[in-house]
Amino acid sequence: MNTISSYSPIHVVGGGLAGSEAAWQIASSGVPVILHEMRGVRGTDAHKTDGLAELVCSNSFRSDDATSNAVGVIHAEMRMAGSLIMATADRHQVPAGGALAVDRDGFSEAVTRAIHDHPLITVVREEVTGLPPGDWDLAIVATGPLTAPSLASAIQAQTGEDSLAFFDAIAPIVYRESIDMDICWYQSRYDKVGPGGTGKDYINCPMDEAQYNAFVDALISGDTVGFKEWEGTPYFDGCLPIEVMAERGRETLRHGPMKPMGLTNAHNPTVKAYAVVQLRQDNALGTLYNMVGFQTKLKYGAQVEIFRMIPGLENAEFARLGGLHRNTYINSPTLLDPSLTLKSRPGLRFAGQITGCEGYVESASVGLMAGRFAAAERKGEAISLPPATTALGSLLGHITGGHIVTDEEPGKRSFQPMNINFGLFPELQPGLIVKPEGVKRFRGKDKTIMKRQLIARRALADCAAWLGQNSPLAESA
């Protein structure tokens, strides 16, 4: 550890997206950090490496549109706040239409290198089996959805609350060279060009009605991994296994990840596909593609058999098949204060997916806030919460104060993992949404777009003010 700082270190437990971002924010403020990461000593069911900030599911950070998409807004706010995760993602992006996707290996390696190279960060490879000891007066637990059972038990003992759990399923990755491009074609939906993209960033596999129905039948009857002791655990709706979606109705997939809208078969432009499977580039070399929306708990043999029914993937070779793991999160609205501190133990904060946020950028953003709050506390400064009008503030508000009901189990049944979305933002002041001059008909869709644009612009302006910056993004959003 570098000794140039006069401050005592803050301990961060967990080297995922949230823990890495928290450590970076703390060190950037001039406070030393000890980052504890168990991988390298003990693995998990989902991680493949011991690299920091490893992406275990998709390689996409989702939309990068800061003008009218809530995810793009939180991207922009994190960039303004000096986010390591966003800066690294920007340097390692791969084409993905309107989304920001990354080369997962290059991304993790770069975050790991940045953390190890920072003079105020010390990385300790060890498993923290209980809550941080008392002499760690300031600490952040960012162990994510794969929190070790021993630590989860310690959290339960401290809080007196049961941790809630849900399943998360991982999508398969296909080798590009094994995809039949005489059947498939390159195209982004509606030809949309995003960061680093060309409008032809996805590989599309078309299905006619008979092929689609046979595929749905196979999914429903496919052999899946059993629930075992996790029987009855709810799924997060944003990450449903493909076979669970199929069970919810024959047309569910056609209106979800397999929707054909905005796509034209380059090999047969006059015939509209009944359904389309999309694959998104997964690495910078373009040799790997992941199956978009195809998270699954099918057993490996069933995956290979069923997914090779997809036109163009008859001879597909898989670099990674889908998998299933358990996610755990705490009942944050009842347990944490507005600065993410455990109410029953001052100085101990939680960050990332264990708090009940969902998604890569959301997890990292909560780490960003926890790190800034902890650093301010160490330096004896007042903790400044992001405005509720910002993406950061709205997500923080959901985690620490959202969806509590007063019944025999306060909060537990109403608080669920959440991605950032415009539904979490405060409403606009009345009168801001007005019909533009020269527009004859101002329909509901147009009003919705304007509302989102105004919320995004307000969020970026308020975030810049919170950070003491001028925001050209806010002016152009």
PDB file of C-alpha atoms in Angstrom, residues 68-203:
ATOM      1  CA  SER A  68     -33.964   9.325 -24.321  1.00  0.00           C
ATOM      2  CA  ASN A  69     -32.863   6.055 -22.687  1.00  0.00           C
ATOM      3  CA  ALA A  70     -32.434   5.696 -18.921  1.00  0.00           C
ATOM      4  CA  VAL A  71     -29.480   3.324 -19.307  1.00  0.00           C
ATOM      5  CA  GLY A  72     -27.722   5.786 -21.579  1.00  0.00           C
ATOM      6  CA  VAL A  73     -28.342   8.511 -19.009  1.00  0.00           C
ATOM      7  CA  ILE A  74     -26.694   6.537 -16.228  1.00  0.00           C
ATOM      8  CA  HIS A  75     -23.769   5.829 -18.578  1.00  0.00           C
ATOM      9  CA  ALA A  76     -23.339   9.574 -19.090  1.00  0.00           C
ATOM     10  CA  GLU A  77     -23.623  10.360 -15.382  1.00  0.00           C
ATOM     11  CA  MET A  78     -21.024   7.733 -14.505  1.00  0.00           C
ATOM     12  CA  ARG A  79     -18.652   9.133 -17.105  1.00  0.00           C
ATOM     13  CA  MET A  80     -19.045  12.582 -15.559  1.00  0.00           C
ATOM     14  CA  ALA A  81     -18.212  11.077 -12.156  1.00  0.00           C
ATOM     15  CA  GLY A  82     -14.941   9.557 -13.422  1.00  0.00           C
ATOM     16  CA  SER A  83     -16.146   5.952 -13.587  1.00  0.00           C
ATOM     17  CA  LEU A  84     -13.407   3.389 -14.185  1.00  0.00           C
ATOM     18  CA  ILE A  85     -15.974   0.889 -15.469  1.00  0.00           C
ATOM     19  CA  MET A  86     -17.368   3.250 -18.111  1.00  0.00           C
ATOM     20  CA  ALA A  87     -13.957   4.546 -19.203  1.00  0.00           C
ATOM     21  CA  THR A  88     -12.747   0.966 -19.656  1.00  0.00           C
ATOM     22  CA  ALA A  89     -15.924  -0.070 -21.475  1.00  0.00           C
ATOM     23  CA  ASP A  90     -15.503   2.831 -23.894  1.00  0.00           C
ATOM     24  CA  ARG A  91     -11.954   1.718 -24.694  1.00  0.00           C
ATOM     25  CA  HIS A  92     -12.948  -1.910 -25.271  1.00  0.00           C
ATOM     26  CA  GLN A  93     -16.262  -1.572 -27.114  1.00  0.00           C
ATOM     27  CA  VAL A  94     -17.305  -3.889 -29.922  1.00  0.00           C
ATOM     28  CA  PRO A  95     -20.048  -3.167 -32.508  1.00  0.00           C
ATOM     29  CA  ALA A  96     -23.548  -3.672 -31.086  1.00  0.00           C
ATOM     30  CA  GLY A  97     -26.021  -1.419 -32.879  1.00  0.00           C
ATOM     31  CA  GLY A  98     -27.351   1.178 -30.439  1.00  0.00           C
ATOM     32  CA  ALA A  99     -25.822  -0.587 -27.445  1.00  0.00           C
ATOM     33  CA  LEU A 100     -22.439  -0.344 -25.746  1.00  0.00           C
ATOM     34  CA  ALA A 101     -20.950  -3.845 -25.749  1.00  0.00           C
ATOM     35  CA  VAL A 102     -17.397  -4.806 -24.852  1.00  0.00           C
ATOM     36  CA  ASP A 103     -14.733  -7.384 -25.489  1.00  0.00           C
ATOM     37  CA  ARG A 104     -15.234  -9.134 -22.160  1.00  0.00           C
ATOM     38  CA  ASP A 105     -11.662 -10.425 -21.753  1.00  0.00           C
ATOM     39  CA  GLY A 106     -10.026  -7.147 -22.728  1.00  0.00           C
ATOM     40  CA  PHE A 107     -12.396  -5.239 -20.474  1.00  0.00           C
ATOM     41  CA  SER A 108     -11.693  -7.359 -17.374  1.00  0.00           C
ATOM     42  CA  GLU A 109      -7.944  -7.380 -18.000  1.00  0.00           C
ATOM     43  CA  ALA A 110      -7.896  -3.577 -18.293  1.00  0.00           C
ATOM     44  CA  VAL A 111      -9.892  -3.048 -15.090  1.00  0.00           C
ATOM     45  CA  THR A 112      -7.636  -5.505 -13.263  1.00  0.00           C
ATOM     46  CA  ARG A 113      -4.530  -3.717 -14.506  1.00  0.00           C
ATOM     47  CA  ALA A 114      -5.874  -0.271 -13.563  1.00  0.00           C
ATOM     48  CA  ILE A 115      -6.765  -1.407 -10.045  1.00  0.00           C
ATOM     49  CA  HIS A 116      -3.420  -3.122  -9.465  1.00  0.00           C
ATOM     50  CA  ASP A 117      -1.495  -0.137 -10.840  1.00  0.00           C
ATOM     51  CA  HIS A 118      -3.203   2.474  -8.653  1.00  0.00           C
ATOM     52  CA  PRO A 119      -0.781   3.496  -5.881  1.00  0.00           C
ATOM     53  CA  LEU A 120      -3.525   3.748  -3.250  1.00  0.00           C
ATOM     54  CA  ILE A 121      -5.143   0.354  -3.904  1.00  0.00           C
ATOM     55  CA  THR A 122      -3.926  -2.926  -2.442  1.00  0.00           C
ATOM     56  CA  VAL A 123      -5.564  -6.123  -3.745  1.00  0.00           C
ATOM     57  CA  VAL A 124      -5.699  -9.031  -1.288  1.00  0.00           C
ATOM     58  CA  ARG A 125      -6.735 -12.419  -2.611  1.00  0.00           C
ATOM     59  CA  GLU A 126      -8.674 -14.030   0.204  1.00  0.00           C
ATOM     60  CA  GLU A 127     -12.162 -15.137   1.103  1.00  0.00           C
ATOM     61  CA  VAL A 128     -13.868 -12.957   3.690  1.00  0.00           C
ATOM     62  CA  THR A 129     -16.086 -15.503   5.389  1.00  0.00           C
ATOM     63  CA  GLY A 130     -17.947 -13.176   7.728  1.00  0.00           C
ATOM     64  CA  LEU A 131     -18.873  -9.552   8.071  1.00  0.00           C
ATOM     65  CA  PRO A 132     -15.884  -7.195   8.144  1.00  0.00           C
ATOM     66  CA  PRO A 133     -14.234  -7.222  11.595  1.00  0.00           C
ATOM     67  CA  GLY A 134     -14.728  -4.321  13.959  1.00  0.00           C
ATOM     68  CA  ASP A 135     -11.303  -2.812  13.298  1.00  0.00           C
ATOM     69  CA  TRP A 136     -12.369  -2.210   9.698  1.00  0.00           C
ATOM     70  CA  ASP A 137     -14.227   0.902  10.768  1.00  0.00           C
ATOM     71  CA  LEU A 138     -15.221   1.758   7.199  1.00  0.00           C
ATOM     72  CA  ALA A 139     -15.981  -1.059   4.779  1.00  0.00           C
ATOM     73  CA  ILE A 140     -18.074  -1.831   1.710  1.00  0.00           C
ATOM     74  CA  VAL A 141     -19.513  -5.274   0.995  1.00  0.00           C
ATOM     75  CA  ALA A 142     -19.830  -5.644  -2.780  1.00  0.00           C
ATOM     76  CA  THR A 143     -19.870  -9.423  -3.090  1.00  0.00           C
ATOM     77  CA  GLY A 144     -22.584  -9.416  -5.719  1.00  0.00           C
ATOM     78  CA  PRO A 145     -25.236 -11.988  -6.528  1.00  0.00           C
ATOM     79  CA  LEU A 146     -22.755 -14.835  -5.918  1.00  0.00           C
ATOM     80  CA  THR A 147     -22.065 -14.013  -2.278  1.00  0.00           C
ATOM     81  CA  ALA A 148     -20.412 -16.962  -0.529  1.00  0.00           C
ATOM     82  CA  PRO A 149     -22.796 -18.891   1.766  1.00  0.00           C
ATOM     83  CA  SER A 150     -20.717 -18.166   4.879  1.00  0.00           C
ATOM     84  CA  LEU A 151     -20.842 -14.411   4.284  1.00  0.00           C
ATOM     85  CA  ALA A 152     -24.538 -14.567   3.424  1.00  0.00           C
ATOM     86  CA  SER A 153     -25.157 -16.333   6.739  1.00  0.00           C
ATOM     87  CA  ALA A 154     -23.205 -13.653   8.588  1.00  0.00           C
ATOM     88  CA  ILE A 155     -25.286 -10.939   6.905  1.00  0.00           C
ATOM     89  CA  GLN A 156     -28.460 -12.720   7.937  1.00  0.00           C
ATOM     90  CA  ALA A 157     -27.221 -13.021  11.520  1.00  0.00           C
ATOM     91  CA  GLN A 158     -26.390  -9.293  11.636  1.00  0.00           C
ATOM     92  CA  THR A 159     -29.607  -8.039  10.071  1.00  0.00           C
ATOM     93  CA  GLY A 160     -32.124 -10.520  11.329  1.00  0.00           C
ATOM     94  CA  GLU A 161     -33.576 -10.598   7.820  1.00  0.00           C
ATOM     95  CA  ASP A 162     -33.620 -13.440   5.340  1.00  0.00           C
ATOM     96  CA  SER A 163     -31.736 -12.725   2.141  1.00  0.00           C
ATOM     97  CA  LEU A 164     -33.923 -13.045  -0.917  1.00  0.00           C
ATOM     98  CA  ALA A 165     -32.785 -15.020  -3.944  1.00  0.00           C
ATOM     99  CA  PHE A 166     -33.611 -15.422  -7.627  1.00  0.00           C
ATOM    100  CA  PHE A 167     -32.203 -17.378 -10.529  1.00  0.00           C
ATOM    101  CA  ASP A 168     -30.023 -15.818 -13.193  1.00  0.00           C
ATOM    102  CA  ALA A 169     -29.309 -17.745 -16.384  1.00  0.00           C
ATOM    103  CA  ILE A 170     -26.352 -17.282 -18.744  1.00  0.00           C
ATOM    104  CA  ALA A 171     -26.693 -17.177 -22.550  1.00  0.00           C
ATOM    105  CA  PRO A 172     -24.578 -19.419 -24.817  1.00  0.00           C
ATOM    106  CA  ILE A 173     -21.734 -18.114 -27.007  1.00  0.00           C
ATOM    107  CA  VAL A 174     -21.248 -19.435 -30.570  1.00  0.00           C
ATOM    108  CA  TYR A 175     -18.092 -19.503 -32.702  1.00  0.00           C
ATOM    109  CA  ARG A 176     -18.651 -17.157 -35.664  1.00  0.00           C
ATOM    110  CA  GLU A 177     -17.069 -19.519 -38.170  1.00  0.00           C
ATOM    111  CA  SER A 178     -19.660 -22.212 -37.379  1.00  0.00           C
ATOM    112  CA  ILE A 179     -22.620 -19.965 -38.345  1.00  0.00           C
ATOM    113  CA  ASP A 180     -24.060 -20.537 -41.837  1.00  0.00           C
ATOM    114  CA  MET A 181     -24.073 -17.084 -43.438  1.00  0.00           C
ATOM    115  CA  ASP A 182     -25.833 -18.432 -46.530  1.00  0.00           C
ATOM    116  CA  ILE A 183     -28.888 -18.521 -44.260  1.00  0.00           C
ATOM    117  CA  CYS A 184     -28.113 -15.749 -41.766  1.00  0.00           C
ATOM    118  CA  TRP A 185     -27.313 -12.097 -42.441  1.00  0.00           C
ATOM    119  CA  TYR A 186     -25.856  -9.045 -40.713  1.00  0.00           C
ATOM    120  CA  GLN A 187     -28.247  -6.298 -39.659  1.00  0.00           C
ATOM    121  CA  SER A 188     -29.074  -4.191 -36.603  1.00  0.00           C
ATOM    122  CA  ARG A 189     -32.759  -3.796 -35.899  1.00  0.00           C
ATOM    123  CA  TYR A 190     -34.062  -0.904 -38.026  1.00  0.00           C
ATOM    124  CA  ASP A 191     -30.440  -0.534 -39.255  1.00  0.00           C
ATOM    125  CA  LYS A 192     -29.646   1.469 -36.128  1.00  0.00           C
ATOM    126  CA  VAL A 193     -26.044   2.635 -35.834  1.00  0.00           C
ATOM    127  CA  GLY A 194     -24.696   2.833 -32.288  1.00  0.00           C
ATOM    128  CA  PRO A 195     -21.305   3.466 -30.640  1.00  0.00           C
ATOM    129  CA  GLY A 196     -18.669   1.762 -32.771  1.00  0.00           C
ATOM    130  CA  GLY A 197     -21.413   0.201 -34.895  1.00  0.00           C
ATOM    131  CA  THR A 198     -22.321   0.124 -38.584  1.00  0.00           C
ATOM    132  CA  GLY A 199     -26.021  -0.734 -38.593  1.00  0.00           C
ATOM    133  CA  LYS A 200     -25.071  -4.352 -39.359  1.00  0.00           C
ATOM    134  CA  ASP A 201     -23.908  -5.425 -35.931  1.00  0.00           C
ATOM    135  CA  TYR A 202     -26.037  -8.523 -35.299  1.00  0.00           C
ATOM    136  CA  ILE A 203     -26.184 -11.886 -37.047  1.00  0.00           C
TER     137      ILE A 203
END
